[in-house]
Coordinates of C-alpha atoms in Angstrom, one line a residue:
V2 CA 61.7 131.8 103.7
S3 CA 58.4 133.0 104.7
T4 CA 55.9 133.5 102.2
Q5 CA 52.6 134.4 104.1
S6 CA 51.4 138.2 105.2
T7 CA 51.1 138.9 109.1
G8 CA 47.6 138.9 108.9
G9 CA 47.5 135.0 107.4
S10 CA 44.8 136.6 104.7
N11 CA 47.0 136.3 101.8
F12 CA 50.4 136.4 100.4
G13 CA 51.6 140.6 100.3
S14 CA 52.8 142.3 97.4
M15 CA 54.2 140.5 94.4
S16 CA 57.4 142.7 94.5
T17 CA 57.7 141.6 98.1
N18 CA 57.3 137.7 97.3
A19 CA 59.7 138.2 94.6
A20 CA 62.0 140.0 96.8
R21 CA 62.0 137.0 99.6
L22 CA 62.2 134.4 97.2
D23 CA 65.3 135.9 95.5
T24 CA 66.8 135.9 98.8
W25 CA 65.8 132.3 99.0
V26 CA 67.6 131.5 95.8
K27 CA 70.6 133.5 97.1
E28 CA 71.0 131.7 100.4
K29 CA 70.7 128.3 98.7
L30 CA 73.5 128.8 96.3
E31 CA 75.8 130.3 99.5
Q32 CA 74.7 126.6 101.3
Y33 CA 75.8 125.4 98.1
D34 CA 79.1 127.0 97.9
N35 CA 79.8 126.5 101.4
D36 CA 78.7 123.0 102.3
E37 CA 80.2 120.2 100.3
E38 CA 77.9 117.7 101.5
F39 CA 74.9 119.6 100.4
A40 CA 76.6 120.4 97.2
A41 CA 77.3 116.6 96.1
K42 CA 73.7 115.9 97.1
R43 CA 72.5 118.7 94.5
N44 CA 74.8 117.7 92.0
K45 CA 73.6 114.0 91.6
K46 CA 70.1 115.9 90.8
H47 CA 71.0 118.8 88.7
G48 CA 74.5 118.1 87.3
D49 CA 76.4 121.5 88.8
R50 CA 75.7 124.6 90.5
A51 CA 74.3 126.0 87.2
G52 CA 72.0 123.2 86.8
F53 CA 71.1 123.5 90.8
E54 CA 70.5 127.3 90.3
E55 CA 68.4 126.8 87.1
H56 CA 65.9 124.7 89.3
L57 CA 65.9 126.9 91.9
K58 CA 64.9 129.8 89.6
K59 CA 62.4 127.6 88.4
Q60 CA 60.8 126.5 91.8
A61 CA 61.0 130.6 92.5
K62 CA 59.3 131.4 89.2
E63 CA 56.5 128.7 90.0
K64 CA 55.5 129.8 93.9
L65 CA 55.7 133.5 92.4
A66 CA 53.1 132.2 89.5
E67 CA 51.0 130.4 92.4
H68 CA 51.2 133.5 94.7
A69 CA 49.9 135.9 91.8
Q70 CA 46.6 133.0 92.0
K71 CA 46.4 132.8 95.4
K72 CA 46.3 136.3 96.9
E73 CA 43.5 135.3 99.0
E74 CA 43.5 132.6 101.3
G75 CA 40.6 132.7 103.6
A76 CA 41.0 129.5 105.5
A77 CA 43.4 130.1 108.4
D78 CA 44.1 126.5 108.7
G79 CA 46.3 126.7 105.1
A80 CA 48.2 129.8 106.6
Q81 CA 49.1 127.6 109.9
D82 CA 50.0 124.7 107.6
R83 CA 52.2 126.7 105.7
L84 CA 53.9 128.3 109.1
Q85 CA 54.1 124.6 110.1
A86 CA 56.2 123.5 107.0
E87 CA 58.6 126.7 107.8
F88 CA 58.8 125.8 111.1
M89 CA 60.1 122.7 110.2
E90 CA 62.2 123.6 107.9
Q91 CA 64.1 126.2 110.3
Q92 CA 64.5 123.8 112.5
E93 CA 66.3 121.3 110.2
K94 CA 68.3 124.4 109.1
I95 CA 69.2 124.7 113.0
T96 CA 69.9 121.2 113.8
S97 CA 72.1 120.9 110.2
A98 CA 74.1 123.9 111.1
A99 CA 74.9 122.5 114.2
L100 CA 76.2 119.3 113.3
Q101 CA 78.2 121.3 110.8
L102 CA 79.5 123.6 113.4
Q103 CA 80.6 120.7 115.6
G104 CA 82.5 119.1 112.4
V105 CA 84.1 122.1 111.7
S106 CA 85.5 122.6 115.2
D107 CA 86.5 119.5 115.3
Q108 CA 88.6 120.1 112.2
L109 CA 90.1 123.4 113.7
Q110 CA 91.1 122.0 117.1
K111 CA 93.2 118.8 115.3
L112 CA 94.6 121.6 112.7
Q113 CA 95.8 123.9 115.8
M114 CA 97.9 120.9 117.1
S115 CA 99.4 120.4 114.1
K116 CA 100.1 124.2 113.6
R117 CA 101.6 124.2 117.6
M118 CA 103.8 120.8 116.3
N119 CA 104.9 122.4 112.9
I120 CA 105.9 125.7 114.8
L121 CA 107.7 123.5 118.0
S122 CA 109.6 122.0 115.0
S123 CA 110.8 124.6 112.9
Q124 CA 111.6 126.3 116.2
E125 CA 113.9 123.1 117.1
V126 CA 115.3 122.9 113.6
N127 CA 116.4 126.8 113.1
K128 CA 118.4 126.9 116.2
V129 CA 120.4 124.4 114.3
E130 CA 123.2 125.9 112.3
A131 CA 123.0 125.9 108.3
G132 CA 124.5 122.9 106.5
T133 CA 123.6 120.0 109.5
T134 CA 122.3 117.3 108.8
V135 CA 118.9 116.6 110.8
Y136 CA 116.4 113.9 111.1
K137 CA 112.3 114.1 110.7
Q138 CA 110.1 111.4 112.5
Y139 CA 107.7 110.0 109.6
G140 CA 105.7 107.2 111.5
K141 CA 108.4 105.0 112.5
M142 CA 111.1 106.0 110.7
F143 CA 113.5 109.0 110.7
V144 CA 114.1 110.6 107.8
R145 CA 117.4 112.4 106.9
H146 CA 117.4 116.1 105.8
D147 CA 119.7 118.8 105.7
Q148 CA 118.7 121.7 107.8
E149 CA 118.1 124.6 105.0
E150 CA 115.5 121.9 103.3
L151 CA 113.5 120.9 106.3
S152 CA 113.5 124.3 107.6
S153 CA 111.9 125.4 103.9
T154 CA 109.8 122.4 104.1
L155 CA 108.5 123.3 107.6
A156 CA 107.6 127.0 106.7
S157 CA 105.5 125.7 103.7
Q158 CA 103.5 123.1 105.5
G159 CA 103.1 126.1 107.9
D160 CA 101.9 128.7 105.8
K161 CA 99.2 125.8 104.1
L162 CA 98.0 125.2 107.8
K163 CA 97.5 128.6 108.0
E164 CA 95.2 128.9 105.0
R165 CA 93.5 125.7 106.0
E166 CA 92.4 127.5 109.5
E167 CA 91.7 131.0 107.5
N168 CA 89.4 128.7 105.3
L169 CA 87.8 126.5 108.1
K170 CA 87.1 129.7 110.4
G171 CA 85.1 131.1 107.3
K172 CA 82.9 127.9 107.3
F173 CA 82.4 128.5 111.3
E174 CA 81.4 131.9 110.6
Y175 CA 79.5 130.8 108.1
F176 CA 77.3 127.9 109.8
E177 CA 76.9 129.9 112.9
K178 CA 75.1 132.9 110.9
Q179 CA 73.0 130.4 109.3
R180 CA 72.3 128.9 112.8
S181 CA 71.7 132.2 114.5
E182 CA 69.4 133.6 111.2
A183 CA 67.1 130.0 111.6
E184 CA 66.8 130.7 115.5
T185 CA 65.7 134.0 115.0
N186 CA 63.0 133.1 111.6
L187 CA 61.7 130.7 114.6
K188 CA 61.2 133.3 117.3
E189 CA 59.2 135.7 114.6
M190 CA 57.3 132.6 113.5
M191 CA 56.1 131.4 116.7
A192 CA 55.3 135.2 117.3
S193 CA 53.0 135.1 113.9
L194 CA 51.6 131.7 115.0
Q195 CA 50.3 133.2 118.3
A196 CA 48.8 136.4 116.6
Q197 CA 46.7 134.4 114.5
M198 CA 45.6 131.9 117.1
A199 CA 44.5 134.8 119.1
Q200 CA 42.7 136.2 116.1
V201 CA 40.6 132.8 115.4
Q202 CA 39.6 132.9 119.2
D203 CA 38.6 136.6 118.7
A204 CA 36.4 135.4 115.6
K205 CA 34.4 132.8 117.2

């Protein structure tokens, strides 16, 4: 979350900083809720979601207090250092989101294959008359089932696959949004950095 003003000389109003920090906390909690690996790492440090949320709010409070004490940052180098740190953070977000997107995409492809197999199996089983004994392959084994039993089992599996697919699609959209927002932030920071460099040149 960017905390410097467009001119690079101060952090802006307290209300603006508070809103930005509040957004930052919400984004981190949203990432916790959607990224299992991220959540697991935070749980090791903070115990659970409540502990992580408390930690975030404490950080935000400390940053807000720091901002209040530093309304004037005369040195342009300090602003550039902060911008560089934020630049690196956005790059990390883009890289992380890209990796997550690839992982979710791979899972979706495997799941869709399972769905197709489930649909084809259901169609074949439902063609058979009720009461007929049918066989389903499990690895190298074939297990006998009643037609009604197997039809019901396949239908239940199909419902679970659909539910899993919706969940993965939701995660894909989340990480896609995260990557897009980080890319937009990078562009804005580059424009801000260029403006600051121009101001430094004009001051010489």
